Every structure is written in structure tokens, then in C-alpha cells.
Short mmCIF file of C-alpha atoms in Angstrom, two decimals:
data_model
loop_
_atom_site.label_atom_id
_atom_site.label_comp_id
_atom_site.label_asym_id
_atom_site.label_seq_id
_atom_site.Cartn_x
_atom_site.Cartn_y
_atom_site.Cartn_z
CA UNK A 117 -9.97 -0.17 -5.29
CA UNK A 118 -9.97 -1.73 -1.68
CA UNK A 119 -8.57 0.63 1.27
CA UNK A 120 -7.31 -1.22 4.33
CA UNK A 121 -6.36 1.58 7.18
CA UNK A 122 -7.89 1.72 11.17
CA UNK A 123 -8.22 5.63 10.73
CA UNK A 124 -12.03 5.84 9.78
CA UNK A 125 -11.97 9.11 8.92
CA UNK A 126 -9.56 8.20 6.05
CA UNK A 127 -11.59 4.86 4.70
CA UNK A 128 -15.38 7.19 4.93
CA UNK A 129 -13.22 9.60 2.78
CA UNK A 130 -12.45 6.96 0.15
CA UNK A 131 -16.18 6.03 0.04
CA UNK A 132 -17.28 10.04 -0.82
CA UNK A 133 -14.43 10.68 -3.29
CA UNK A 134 -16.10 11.30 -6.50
CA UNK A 135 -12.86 12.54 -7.84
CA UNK A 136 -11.06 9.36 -8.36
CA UNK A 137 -13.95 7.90 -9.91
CA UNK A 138 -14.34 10.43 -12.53
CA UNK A 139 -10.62 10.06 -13.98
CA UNK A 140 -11.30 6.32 -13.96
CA UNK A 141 -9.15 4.78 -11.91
CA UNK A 142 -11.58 3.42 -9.59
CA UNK A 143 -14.77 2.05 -10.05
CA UNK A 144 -15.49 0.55 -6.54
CA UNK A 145 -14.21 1.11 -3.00
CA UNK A 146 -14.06 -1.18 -0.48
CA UNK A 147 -12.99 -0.55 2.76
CA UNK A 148 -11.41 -2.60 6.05
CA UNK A 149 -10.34 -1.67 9.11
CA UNK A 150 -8.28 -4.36 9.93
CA UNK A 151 -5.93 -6.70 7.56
CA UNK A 152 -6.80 -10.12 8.55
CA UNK A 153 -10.81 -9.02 8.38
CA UNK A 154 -9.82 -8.21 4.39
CA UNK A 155 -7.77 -11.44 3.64
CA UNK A 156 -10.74 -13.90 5.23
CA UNK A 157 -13.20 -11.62 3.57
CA UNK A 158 -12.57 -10.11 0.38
CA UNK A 159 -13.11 -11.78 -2.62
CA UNK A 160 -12.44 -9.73 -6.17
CA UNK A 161 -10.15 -8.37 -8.44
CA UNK A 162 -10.33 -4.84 -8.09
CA UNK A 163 -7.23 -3.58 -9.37
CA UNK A 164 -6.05 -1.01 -5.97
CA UNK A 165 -5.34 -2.45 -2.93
CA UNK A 166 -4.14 0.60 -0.78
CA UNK A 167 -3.28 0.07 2.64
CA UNK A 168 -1.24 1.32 5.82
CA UNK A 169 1.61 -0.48 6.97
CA UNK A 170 0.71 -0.16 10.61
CA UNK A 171 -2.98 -1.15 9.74
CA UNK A 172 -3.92 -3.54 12.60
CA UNK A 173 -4.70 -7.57 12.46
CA UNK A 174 -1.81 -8.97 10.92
CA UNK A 175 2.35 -8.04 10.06
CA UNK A 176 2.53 -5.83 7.47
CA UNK A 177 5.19 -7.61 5.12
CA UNK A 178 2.79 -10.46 5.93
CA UNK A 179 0.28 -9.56 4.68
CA UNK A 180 1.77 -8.21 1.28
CA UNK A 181 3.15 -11.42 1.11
CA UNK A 182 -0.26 -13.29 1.75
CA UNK A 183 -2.47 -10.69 -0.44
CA UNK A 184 0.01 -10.92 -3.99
CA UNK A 185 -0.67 -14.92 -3.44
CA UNK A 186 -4.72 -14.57 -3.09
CA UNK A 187 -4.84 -11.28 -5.43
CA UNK A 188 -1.84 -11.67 -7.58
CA UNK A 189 -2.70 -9.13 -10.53
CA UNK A 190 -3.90 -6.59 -7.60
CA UNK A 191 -1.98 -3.62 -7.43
CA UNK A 192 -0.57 -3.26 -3.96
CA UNK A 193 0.02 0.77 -2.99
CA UNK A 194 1.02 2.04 0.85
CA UNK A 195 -0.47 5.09 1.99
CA UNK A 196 1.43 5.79 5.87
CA UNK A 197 2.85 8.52 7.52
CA UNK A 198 5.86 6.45 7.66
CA UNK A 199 8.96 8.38 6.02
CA UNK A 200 11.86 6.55 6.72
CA UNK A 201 13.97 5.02 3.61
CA UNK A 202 14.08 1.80 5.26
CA UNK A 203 10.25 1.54 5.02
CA UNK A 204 10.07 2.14 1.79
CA UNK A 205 12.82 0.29 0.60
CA UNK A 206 11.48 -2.70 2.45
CA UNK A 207 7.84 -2.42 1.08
CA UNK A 208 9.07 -2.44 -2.49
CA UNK A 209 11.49 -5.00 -1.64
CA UNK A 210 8.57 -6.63 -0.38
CA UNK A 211 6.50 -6.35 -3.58
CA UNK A 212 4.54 -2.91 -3.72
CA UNK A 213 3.47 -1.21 -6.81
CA UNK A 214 3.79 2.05 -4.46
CA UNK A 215 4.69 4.09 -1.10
CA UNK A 216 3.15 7.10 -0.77
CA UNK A 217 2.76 9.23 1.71
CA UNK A 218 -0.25 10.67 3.80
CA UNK A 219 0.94 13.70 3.50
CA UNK A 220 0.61 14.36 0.11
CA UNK A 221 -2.70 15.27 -1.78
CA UNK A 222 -5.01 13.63 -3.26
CA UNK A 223 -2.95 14.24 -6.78
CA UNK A 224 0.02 12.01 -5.14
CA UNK A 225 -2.06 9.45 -5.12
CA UNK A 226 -3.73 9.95 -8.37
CA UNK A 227 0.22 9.88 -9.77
CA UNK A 228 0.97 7.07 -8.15
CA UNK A 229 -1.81 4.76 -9.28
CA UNK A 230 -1.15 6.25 -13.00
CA UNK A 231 2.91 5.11 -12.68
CA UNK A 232 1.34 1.95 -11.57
CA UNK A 233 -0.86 1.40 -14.72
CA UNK A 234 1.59 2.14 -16.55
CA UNK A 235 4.04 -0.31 -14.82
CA UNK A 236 5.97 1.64 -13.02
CA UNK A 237 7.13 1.82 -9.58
CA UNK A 238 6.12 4.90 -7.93
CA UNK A 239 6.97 6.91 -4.68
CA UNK A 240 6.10 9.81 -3.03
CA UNK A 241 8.70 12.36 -4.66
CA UNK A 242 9.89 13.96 -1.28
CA UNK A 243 10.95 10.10 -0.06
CA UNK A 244 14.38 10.04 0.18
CA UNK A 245 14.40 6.62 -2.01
CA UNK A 246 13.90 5.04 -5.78
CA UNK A 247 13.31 1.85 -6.55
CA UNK A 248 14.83 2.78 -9.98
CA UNK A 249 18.18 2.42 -8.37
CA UNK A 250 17.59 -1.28 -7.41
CA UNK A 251 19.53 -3.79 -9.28
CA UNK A 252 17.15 -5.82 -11.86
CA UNK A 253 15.70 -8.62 -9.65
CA UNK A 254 16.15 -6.93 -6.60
CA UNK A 255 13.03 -5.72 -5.83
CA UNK A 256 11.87 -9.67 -5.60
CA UNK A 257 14.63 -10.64 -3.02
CA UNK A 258 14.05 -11.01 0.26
CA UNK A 259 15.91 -8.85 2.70
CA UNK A 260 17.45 -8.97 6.06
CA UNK A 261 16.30 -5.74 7.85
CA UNK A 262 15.79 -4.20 11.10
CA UNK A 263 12.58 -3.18 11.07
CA UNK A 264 10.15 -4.26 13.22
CA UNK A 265 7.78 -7.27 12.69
CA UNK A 266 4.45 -5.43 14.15
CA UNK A 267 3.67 -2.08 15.26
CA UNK A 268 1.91 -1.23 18.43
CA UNK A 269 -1.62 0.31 17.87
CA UNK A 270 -3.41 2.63 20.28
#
């Protein structure tokens, strides 16, 4: 699994987690800092990408566009503090596996990477949204939104 966030604290937490690796689902964690560093850098198959949406160095719906063509049997998972329904329903319209949010526990996103091997979409079950109520296709179709192309980080 490969973690893409700014917040260190978060990606040196990723590295100790001993948890994850004893169910399994991870083997090896990588971690960047910025989004562009990870698509000029990384190189493997690892199964997990997991990264923010307001992770720094390039758009966000970029770069899930950009990382399904370089890593296209990856599974792509969000892990934000952003709530809103429009997010998520973007991010899988964009092509995640996943949206979950920071504020669940570590079991959230244990679930969510198990729907995922499983093939199934998964979301944070407080999220106001399910991308079981998409149409079939849907989820592959680009959308007009207003969301914003970048965030600002401080």
C-alpha cells in the first residue's frame, strides 16, 4: 500500500501500523508527501494507493486520472476530512475504489479495503452518498461539477 497525504504525522503512522499488516492487507507502505513526487517516482504494483484529495503537487481528479493510467490494477482509496456528497460523488465518478473519511478508525479503513477486494465500492457509512445508486456505467462518465480544480494548502 502507498499513502500520499502532506500531514506527516498521518504517513509516519502508516509506516508503524503493525495492525494492517497482520490481517494481510498490506505488505509494504510507501509513503509521499506530495502527488507529483509519487507519479515521477513510484514504480510498483502494490495493490493500495490511499491518498488525500487536497494532498499538494498536482489536481486531485488529475491525478486519479494520471495514476489508474500508470497503475491501472492499483486500488485507488481517499482518506480526507472532506464530507461533502459532492466530493464523494465526484471521486467515484472519477474512478475510486473508496472515500473514507479521517474520521473514522482504523476499522473504516480496514472495511473499506476488504469491500475493495472484494470488488466493491465502499464509503465511509456516515457519508451521506452510495455509489450503489449510480446508474450502471455511471461511475466511468465524466461529470460537469462545481468543485474546485485545486485546493489552497497552508
Amino acid at each position: 500500500m502507498t499513502i500520499i497525504d502532506q500531514d506527516k504525522m498521518l504517513t509516519d503512522s502508516f509506516l508503524k501500523l503493525s495492525q494492517l499488516n497482520a490481517l494481510g492487507l498490506i505488505e509494504v507502505v510507501q509513503t509521499y508527501s506530495d502527488a507529483s513526487d509519487f507519479l515521477e517516482n513510484h514504480q510498483t504494483e502494490d495493490g493500495f494507493i490511499v491518498f488525500d484529495i487536497n494532498t499538494k503537487g498536482i489536481e486531485w481528479r488529475e491525478f486519479i486520472e494520471e495514476t489508474k493510467q500508470k497503475f491501472p490494477t492499483n486500488k485507488l482509496i481517499v482518506l480526507t476530512k472532506y464530507e461533502s456528497s459532492e466530493y464523494v460523488k465526484q471521486a467515484f465518478i472519477e474512478g475510486v475504489d473508496a472515500y473514507i473519511s479521517k474520521k473514522d478508525s482504523l476499522s473504516g479503513l480496514q472495511d473499506g479495503m476488504e469491500q475493495v477486494l472484494k470488488g466493491e465500492k465502499y464509503h465511509s457509512p456516515h457519508l451521506s452518498i452510495s455509489p450503489k445508486l449510480y446508474p450502471a456505467g455511471y461511475m466511468h462518465e465524466k461529470a460537469e461539477t462545481t468543485l474546485p480544480d485545486s485546493f489552497e494548502v497552508k
